[in-house]
Short mmCIF file of C-alpha atoms in Angstrom, two decimals:
data_model
loop_
_atom_site.label_atom_id
_atom_site.label_comp_id
_atom_site.label_asym_id
_atom_site.label_seq_id
_atom_site.Cartn_x
_atom_site.Cartn_y
_atom_site.Cartn_z
CA MET A 25 0.00 0.00 0.00
CA PHE A 26 2.72 2.47 1.03
CA ALA A 27 4.84 1.51 -1.99
CA SER A 28 2.03 2.36 -4.40
CA LEU A 29 1.28 5.63 -2.63
CA PHE A 30 4.91 6.80 -2.48
CA THR A 31 5.57 5.75 -6.09
CA SER A 32 2.48 7.60 -7.31
CA ILE A 33 3.52 10.81 -5.51
CA PHE A 34 7.04 10.45 -6.85
CA VAL A 35 5.86 10.04 -10.45
CA ALA A 36 3.51 13.01 -10.05
CA ILE A 37 6.36 15.26 -8.86
CA PHE A 38 8.48 14.41 -11.86
CA LEU A 39 5.63 14.72 -14.33
CA ILE A 40 4.70 18.16 -13.00
CA GLY A 41 8.33 19.28 -13.11
CA THR A 42 8.91 17.88 -16.60
CA ILE A 43 5.74 19.43 -18.03
CA TYR A 44 6.58 22.80 -16.48
CA VAL A 45 10.12 22.79 -17.92
CA ILE A 46 8.84 21.82 -21.37
CA LEU A 47 6.19 24.56 -21.34
CA ASN A 48 8.70 27.15 -20.08
CA ARG A 49 11.77 25.88 -21.92
CA GLU A 50 12.65 29.39 -23.16
CA LYS A 51 13.65 30.25 -19.56
CA TYR A 52 16.22 27.48 -19.43
CA ASP A 53 19.68 27.37 -20.87
CA VAL A 54 22.15 24.72 -19.83
CA GLU A 55 25.63 23.45 -20.58
CA THR A 56 25.51 20.07 -22.29
CA THR A 57 27.72 18.29 -19.75
CA PHE A 58 25.79 19.69 -16.81
CA PHE A 59 22.49 18.76 -18.48
CA ILE A 60 23.56 15.16 -19.16
CA THR A 61 24.76 14.79 -15.57
CA LEU A 62 21.52 16.22 -14.20
CA VAL A 63 19.35 13.97 -16.40
CA THR A 64 21.42 10.92 -15.37
CA TYR A 65 20.99 11.91 -11.73
CA PHE A 66 17.21 12.19 -12.04
CA LEU A 67 16.95 8.91 -13.96
CA SER A 68 18.99 7.17 -11.26
CA GLU A 69 16.69 8.62 -8.61
CA ILE A 70 13.64 7.38 -10.51
CA PHE A 71 15.04 3.84 -10.80
CA TYR A 72 16.14 3.89 -7.17
CA PHE A 73 12.89 4.97 -5.59
CA ILE A 74 10.65 2.74 -7.69
CA SER A 75 12.87 -0.34 -7.26
CA PHE A 76 13.31 0.40 -3.53
CA ASN A 77 9.54 0.34 -3.01
CA LEU A 78 8.87 -2.58 -5.35
CA SER A 79 11.50 -4.69 -3.58
CA ALA A 80 9.28 -4.74 -0.49
CA GLU A 81 6.14 -5.87 -2.36
CA ASN A 82 5.21 -9.51 -1.70
CA PHE A 83 3.24 -9.33 -4.95
CA PHE A 84 6.52 -10.44 -6.55
CA ASP A 85 8.32 -13.71 -5.98
CA ILE A 86 11.40 -13.46 -3.78
CA PRO A 87 13.96 -13.74 -6.67
CA ILE A 88 12.26 -10.86 -8.53
CA ALA A 89 11.98 -8.77 -5.37
CA LEU A 90 15.68 -9.40 -4.72
CA VAL A 91 16.51 -8.07 -8.21
CA PHE A 92 14.62 -4.86 -7.37
CA TRP A 93 16.57 -4.62 -4.10
CA TYR A 94 19.89 -4.96 -5.95
CA ILE A 95 18.83 -2.33 -8.47
CA SER A 96 17.87 0.03 -5.65
CA ILE A 97 21.31 -0.26 -4.03
CA ILE A 98 23.17 0.25 -7.32
CA THR A 99 21.08 3.18 -8.55
CA ARG A 100 21.12 4.80 -5.11
CA SER A 101 24.92 4.75 -5.08
CA ILE A 102 24.97 6.24 -8.59
CA SER A 103 22.41 8.97 -7.85
CA ILE A 104 23.86 10.36 -4.62
CA GLY A 105 27.40 9.95 -5.96
CA LEU A 106 26.51 11.91 -9.10
CA PHE A 107 24.78 14.67 -7.18
CA ALA A 108 27.64 15.02 -4.69
CA SER A 109 30.23 15.06 -7.51
CA MET A 110 28.25 17.63 -9.53
CA HIS A 111 27.83 19.78 -6.41
CA ASN A 112 31.57 19.65 -5.70
CA LEU A 113 32.78 20.23 -9.25
CA GLU A 114 30.55 23.28 -9.68
CA LEU A 115 31.50 24.88 -6.36
CA ASN A 116 35.23 24.22 -6.77
CA LYS A 117 35.92 24.94 -10.42
CA GLY A 118 39.15 26.72 -9.58
CA SER A 119 40.49 24.09 -7.18
CA LYS A 120 43.42 21.89 -8.16
CA VAL A 121 41.94 18.98 -6.18
CA ARG A 122 38.34 19.43 -7.34
CA SER A 123 38.24 15.84 -8.63
CA LEU A 124 39.39 14.31 -5.35
CA PRO A 125 35.91 13.87 -3.77
CA ALA A 126 34.64 12.18 -6.94
CA LEU A 127 37.59 9.76 -6.78
CA VAL A 128 36.74 9.00 -3.15
CA TYR A 129 33.12 8.29 -4.14
CA ILE A 130 34.24 6.03 -7.00
CA PHE A 131 36.63 4.09 -4.73
CA VAL A 132 34.14 3.57 -1.88
CA GLY A 133 31.24 3.05 -4.31
CA GLY A 134 33.33 0.43 -6.11
CA SER A 135 33.73 -1.48 -2.85
CA VAL A 136 29.94 -1.45 -2.47
CA LEU A 137 29.54 -3.04 -5.90
CA SER A 138 32.28 -5.61 -5.26
CA PHE A 139 30.65 -6.74 -2.00
CA LEU A 140 27.14 -6.59 -3.46
CA PHE A 141 27.67 -9.52 -5.81
CA VAL A 142 29.00 -11.87 -3.17
CA PRO A 143 26.54 -14.82 -3.10
CA ASN A 144 23.99 -14.99 -0.29
CA SER A 145 24.58 -11.42 0.87
CA PHE A 146 20.99 -11.16 2.16
CA THR A 147 18.44 -13.11 4.09
CA ILE A 148 14.91 -12.20 3.02
CA ILE A 149 12.08 -12.35 5.50
CA GLN A 150 8.42 -11.52 5.12
CA ILE A 151 6.54 -9.58 7.77
CA GLY A 152 2.92 -8.92 6.96
CA ILE A 153 2.70 -7.90 3.32
CA GLU A 154 6.30 -6.73 2.89
CA TYR A 155 9.74 -8.22 2.38
CA TYR A 156 12.68 -7.16 4.54
CA TYR A 157 16.36 -7.69 3.80
CA LEU A 158 18.87 -8.71 6.47
CA PHE A 159 22.58 -8.34 5.67
CA ASN A 160 24.62 -11.52 5.85
CA ASN A 161 27.59 -9.72 4.30
CA ILE A 162 28.91 -7.33 6.96
CA GLY A 163 31.49 -5.95 4.52
CA LEU A 164 28.67 -4.81 2.24
CA LEU A 165 26.78 -3.16 5.09
CA ILE A 166 29.92 -1.33 6.25
CA SER A 167 30.83 -0.20 2.72
CA ILE A 168 27.32 1.20 2.10
CA SER A 169 27.38 3.02 5.46
CA LEU A 170 30.87 4.38 4.74
CA PHE A 171 29.79 5.53 1.28
CA ASN A 172 26.78 7.34 2.73
CA PHE A 173 28.94 8.96 5.41
CA CYS A 174 31.47 10.18 2.81
CA ILE A 175 28.70 11.65 0.67
CA VAL A 176 27.12 13.57 3.55
CA PHE A 177 30.33 14.71 5.25
CA ILE A 178 32.19 15.84 2.12
CA SER A 179 29.09 17.50 0.65
CA TRP A 180 28.58 19.58 3.79
CA MET A 181 32.25 20.60 3.85
CA ILE A 182 32.03 21.67 0.21
CA GLN A 183 28.73 23.50 0.73
CA ILE A 184 30.11 25.47 3.68
CA THR A 185 33.51 26.30 2.19
CA GLY A 186 32.17 26.82 -1.34
CA TYR A 187 29.14 28.95 -0.45
CA LYS A 188 31.10 32.08 -1.38
CA ASN A 189 31.31 30.77 -4.95
CA PHE A 190 27.56 30.79 -5.55
CA ALA A 191 26.84 33.49 -8.10
CA ASP A 192 23.32 33.75 -6.70
CA LYS A 193 23.35 33.76 -2.89
CA LYS A 194 19.63 33.04 -2.78
CA LEU A 195 20.35 29.86 -4.71
CA GLY A 196 23.12 29.07 -2.22
CA ASN A 197 20.66 29.44 0.67
CA LEU A 198 18.18 27.14 -1.07
CA TYR A 199 20.96 24.60 -1.42
CA TYR A 200 21.60 24.68 2.33
CA ILE A 201 18.01 23.59 2.93
CA PHE A 202 18.25 20.89 0.27
CA MET A 203 21.52 19.63 1.75
CA LEU A 204 19.78 19.22 5.11
CA LEU A 205 16.93 17.23 3.54
CA PHE A 206 19.40 15.27 1.39
CA SER A 207 21.47 14.31 4.45
CA LEU A 208 18.51 13.35 6.61
CA GLN A 209 16.96 11.05 4.03
CA ILE A 210 20.35 9.34 3.50
CA LEU A 211 20.64 8.88 7.27
CA LEU A 212 17.15 7.36 7.48
CA GLN A 213 17.88 5.03 4.57
CA ASN A 214 21.03 3.88 6.36
CA LEU A 215 19.09 3.26 9.57
CA TYR A 216 16.57 1.23 7.59
CA ILE A 217 19.15 -1.08 6.02
CA ILE A 218 20.88 -1.56 9.39
CA THR A 219 17.66 -2.10 11.34
CA PRO A 220 14.83 -3.06 8.95
CA ASN A 221 11.89 -1.23 10.44
CA ILE A 222 8.72 -0.08 8.74
CA TYR A 223 8.88 3.30 10.45
CA PHE A 224 12.41 4.04 9.20
CA LYS A 225 11.25 3.11 5.71
CA ILE A 226 8.19 5.36 5.87
CA PHE A 227 10.20 8.27 7.29
CA HIS A 228 12.91 7.80 4.64
CA SER A 229 10.39 7.63 1.78
CA SER A 230 8.46 10.63 3.07
CA LEU A 231 11.58 12.77 3.52
CA TYR A 232 12.90 11.53 0.18
CA LEU A 233 9.78 12.79 -1.59
CA ILE A 234 10.06 16.12 0.23
CA SER A 235 13.74 16.53 -0.73
CA ILE A 236 13.20 15.56 -4.38
CA GLY A 237 10.14 17.79 -4.59
CA TYR A 238 12.16 20.62 -3.07
CA PHE A 239 15.02 20.14 -5.55
CA VAL A 240 12.60 20.08 -8.48
CA GLY A 241 11.15 23.28 -7.02
CA ILE A 242 14.63 24.86 -7.03
CA VAL A 243 15.04 23.98 -10.71
CA LEU A 244 11.63 25.50 -11.50
CA ARG A 245 12.15 28.60 -9.37
CA LYS A 246 15.77 29.20 -10.34
CA PRO A 247 16.32 28.57 -14.06
CA ASN A 248 19.81 30.07 -13.65
CA LEU A 249 20.77 26.91 -11.72
CA LEU A 250 21.17 25.18 -15.08
CA ALA A 251 23.09 28.03 -16.67
CA VAL A 252 25.38 29.69 -14.18
CA PHE A 253 25.44 28.07 -10.73
CA THR A 254 28.81 29.58 -9.78
CA ASN A 255 29.56 31.69 -12.86
CA LYS A 256 29.56 35.47 -12.63
CA ILE A 257 29.82 38.31 -15.13
CA TYR A 258 31.64 41.39 -13.88
CA ASP A 259 31.71 43.84 -16.80
CA PHE A 260 30.38 44.03 -20.34
CA ILE A 261 31.83 46.73 -22.62
CA VAL A 262 31.01 47.81 -26.18
CA PHE A 263 33.70 49.81 -28.02
CA HIS A 264 33.82 51.46 -31.42
CA LYS A 265 36.96 50.94 -33.53
CA SER A 266 37.85 54.59 -32.99
CA GLY A 267 38.35 53.76 -29.31
CA ILE A 268 35.12 55.43 -28.19
CA LEU A 269 33.22 53.65 -25.43
CA LEU A 270 29.70 53.02 -26.75
CA TYR A 271 28.28 51.27 -23.71
CA SER A 272 29.46 49.64 -20.49
CA TYR A 273 27.54 47.71 -17.84
CA ASN A 274 28.64 46.37 -14.45
CA PHE A 275 26.73 43.24 -13.47
CA GLN A 276 27.67 43.43 -9.80
CA THR A 277 26.20 46.90 -9.27
CA ARG A 278 23.70 46.54 -12.15
CA GLU A 279 24.64 49.99 -13.31
CA GLU A 280 25.99 51.56 -16.47
CA VAL A 281 29.61 52.62 -16.15
CA ASN A 282 31.34 55.75 -17.43
CA GLU A 283 34.60 55.41 -19.34
CA SER A 284 36.39 57.29 -16.59
CA LEU A 285 35.54 54.51 -14.13
CA LEU A 286 37.03 51.73 -16.24
CA LYS A 287 40.46 50.46 -15.28
CA GLY A 288 43.34 51.83 -17.34
CA SER A 289 44.67 48.38 -18.20
CA ILE A 290 41.33 47.46 -19.75
CA LEU A 291 41.29 50.62 -21.87
CA ILE A 292 44.87 50.11 -23.03
CA GLY A 293 44.14 46.51 -24.02
CA ILE A 294 40.95 47.47 -25.82
CA SER A 295 42.64 50.31 -27.68
CA HIS A 296 45.38 47.96 -28.88
CA ILE A 297 42.87 45.41 -30.13
CA LEU A 298 40.67 47.98 -31.79
CA ALA A 299 43.68 49.52 -33.52
CA ASN A 300 44.10 46.19 -35.29
CA LEU A 301 40.41 45.45 -35.70
CA SER A 302 40.47 45.79 -39.48
CA ASN A 303 43.10 43.04 -39.68
CA VAL A 304 41.16 40.32 -37.86
CA GLU A 305 38.25 38.14 -38.80
CA ALA A 306 35.01 38.25 -36.83
CA GLN A 307 35.73 35.84 -34.02
CA VAL A 308 35.76 35.28 -30.28
CA THR A 309 39.11 35.62 -28.54
CA HIS A 310 39.65 34.39 -25.00
CA ILE A 311 42.17 35.50 -22.42
CA LYS A 312 42.38 33.39 -19.28
CA MET A 313 43.53 35.17 -16.16
CA ARG A 314 43.98 33.69 -12.68
CA GLU A 315 40.46 34.42 -11.44
CA ARG A 316 38.85 35.86 -14.55
CA ALA A 317 38.08 34.99 -18.15
CA VAL A 318 38.07 37.81 -20.71
CA VAL A 319 36.06 37.24 -23.89
CA PHE A 320 36.42 39.55 -26.95
CA ASN A 321 34.00 39.45 -29.83
CA PHE A 322 34.58 41.49 -33.00
CA ASN A 323 32.30 42.78 -35.71
CA THR A 324 34.63 44.03 -38.44
CA GLN A 325 31.83 45.05 -40.81
CA LEU A 326 30.34 47.58 -38.42
CA GLY A 327 33.62 48.40 -36.71
CA TYR A 328 32.92 47.63 -33.08
CA ALA A 329 33.85 45.05 -30.47
CA THR A 330 32.57 43.73 -27.17
CA LEU A 331 34.59 42.78 -24.13
CA LEU A 332 33.17 40.65 -21.36
CA ILE A 333 34.87 39.85 -18.06
CA ALA A 334 33.50 36.76 -16.30
CA LYS A 335 34.53 34.23 -13.70
CA HIS A 336 34.37 31.31 -16.11
CA ARG A 337 33.96 31.00 -19.85
CA ASN A 338 31.35 28.56 -21.11
CA ASN A 339 29.19 27.87 -24.15
CA ILE A 340 26.12 29.55 -22.65
CA LEU A 341 28.09 32.74 -22.13
CA GLU A 342 29.38 32.73 -25.70
CA LYS A 343 25.89 32.06 -27.04
CA SER A 344 24.58 35.04 -25.04
CA ILE A 345 27.31 37.28 -26.47
CA ASP A 346 26.57 36.17 -30.04
CA SER A 347 22.84 36.79 -29.57
CA PHE A 348 23.52 40.22 -28.08
CA MET A 349 25.80 41.24 -30.93
CA ASN A 350 23.44 39.99 -33.63
CA GLU A 351 20.54 42.07 -32.33
CA PHE A 352 22.74 45.04 -31.36
CA SER A 353 24.12 45.09 -34.91
CA SER A 354 20.67 44.87 -36.42
CA ILE A 355 19.22 47.66 -34.29
CA ASN A 356 22.22 50.00 -34.55
CA GLU A 357 23.53 49.17 -38.03
CA GLU A 358 22.79 52.59 -39.53
CA ASN A 359 24.18 54.49 -36.53
CA LEU A 360 27.36 52.41 -36.46
CA GLN A 361 27.98 52.91 -40.19
CA ASN A 362 27.56 56.68 -39.90
CA LEU A 363 29.67 57.35 -36.81
CA THR A 364 31.82 60.38 -37.61
CA GLY A 365 32.95 63.48 -35.80
CA LEU A 366 31.29 64.01 -32.45
CA ILE A 367 29.71 60.72 -31.42
CA ASP A 368 26.51 60.72 -29.38
CA VAL A 369 26.83 57.49 -27.36
CA SER A 370 23.36 57.96 -25.85
CA THR A 371 22.10 56.43 -29.10
CA PHE A 372 23.32 53.06 -27.87
CA ILE A 373 21.42 53.07 -24.58
CA ASN A 374 19.26 50.33 -26.12
CA ALA A 375 22.09 47.94 -25.19
CA LYS A 376 20.72 47.74 -21.63
CA GLY A 377 17.51 46.11 -22.79
CA LEU A 378 19.52 43.57 -24.77
CA ILE A 379 21.66 42.79 -21.72
CA ASN A 380 18.55 42.14 -19.65
CA LYS A 381 17.28 39.92 -22.46
CA TYR A 382 20.35 37.84 -23.24
CA PHE A 383 22.22 37.80 -19.92
CA LEU A 384 19.24 37.30 -17.63
CA HIS A 385 20.67 34.10 -16.14
CA PHE A 386 23.87 35.91 -15.20
CA ILE A 387 22.23 38.78 -13.34
CA THR A 388 22.62 37.60 -9.76
CA GLY A 389 19.67 37.48 -7.41
CA ILE A 390 17.02 36.90 -10.09
#
């Protein structure tokens, strides 16, 4: 009875979330790697929760129920390992040891799989209408508990130390709540496998549904989760080939910036590039600094260039720049072709609307 109820609620949560994302897909933009990881995580969660509940159903013969139990252990290890690795890699993009937690998860998770296929690892008993699984293989029980402990402990350390890297602090606060739910439902699952008890199972399943529903809610409420997570844009500058600043915007203050407020090194670099603008093809040029990525984009036909300073360079950022320049060129083509003498830069104030349109995900706090 409980299995059917929990599974139905679980399916409903995912259907609602999926339908909403499809209907509002224009709000979402995501890096391919991040998207594949996220989809794999959700699929693993789906297989875990359904197989976990079906494994207790005495509607199935014991061998079939045992297969569901094995699937639940495998997919659970994959799902929480993927989420923890994704969480760490995003919050520690600049760290030299950012892959270390993932290696720990792979090592400990590998021990779970190696113990799992030892024959007769479980004794199956039936109480009432449900099956329960007692561990004969103590090594397997210890390895699962150790894996769960590593996931929770390392994830909390990364969340606390990496909170400063969230581009959107509101998103970071939402993650704190999810991490609490995530940890509690892992703890309850561990208590259930150590001491098979219907109450631990019900509490785990209930908290699991709450945590998954909450995470789906984060995705729906914060489309920038899929696009930026930890990425930030600091400055976006549009220059004419004559060296005149056409428009500049600071994403941290959300204000337009005067040329006099720009750093001298930026102006010198821009002037040098623009002086040679007629000799380059329209392209994107990247300069990687220690804590910044500088992206130049040129339009040789209309004689202007854009410079963007961000924390990280990614495909979404480059796509946003291309979209901005295409529409900026279309709107301002006549003005850019006729720029002579005294230039009235107020003509290009329309750039702000384009920034709000194409860099929405990167404006923190939205």
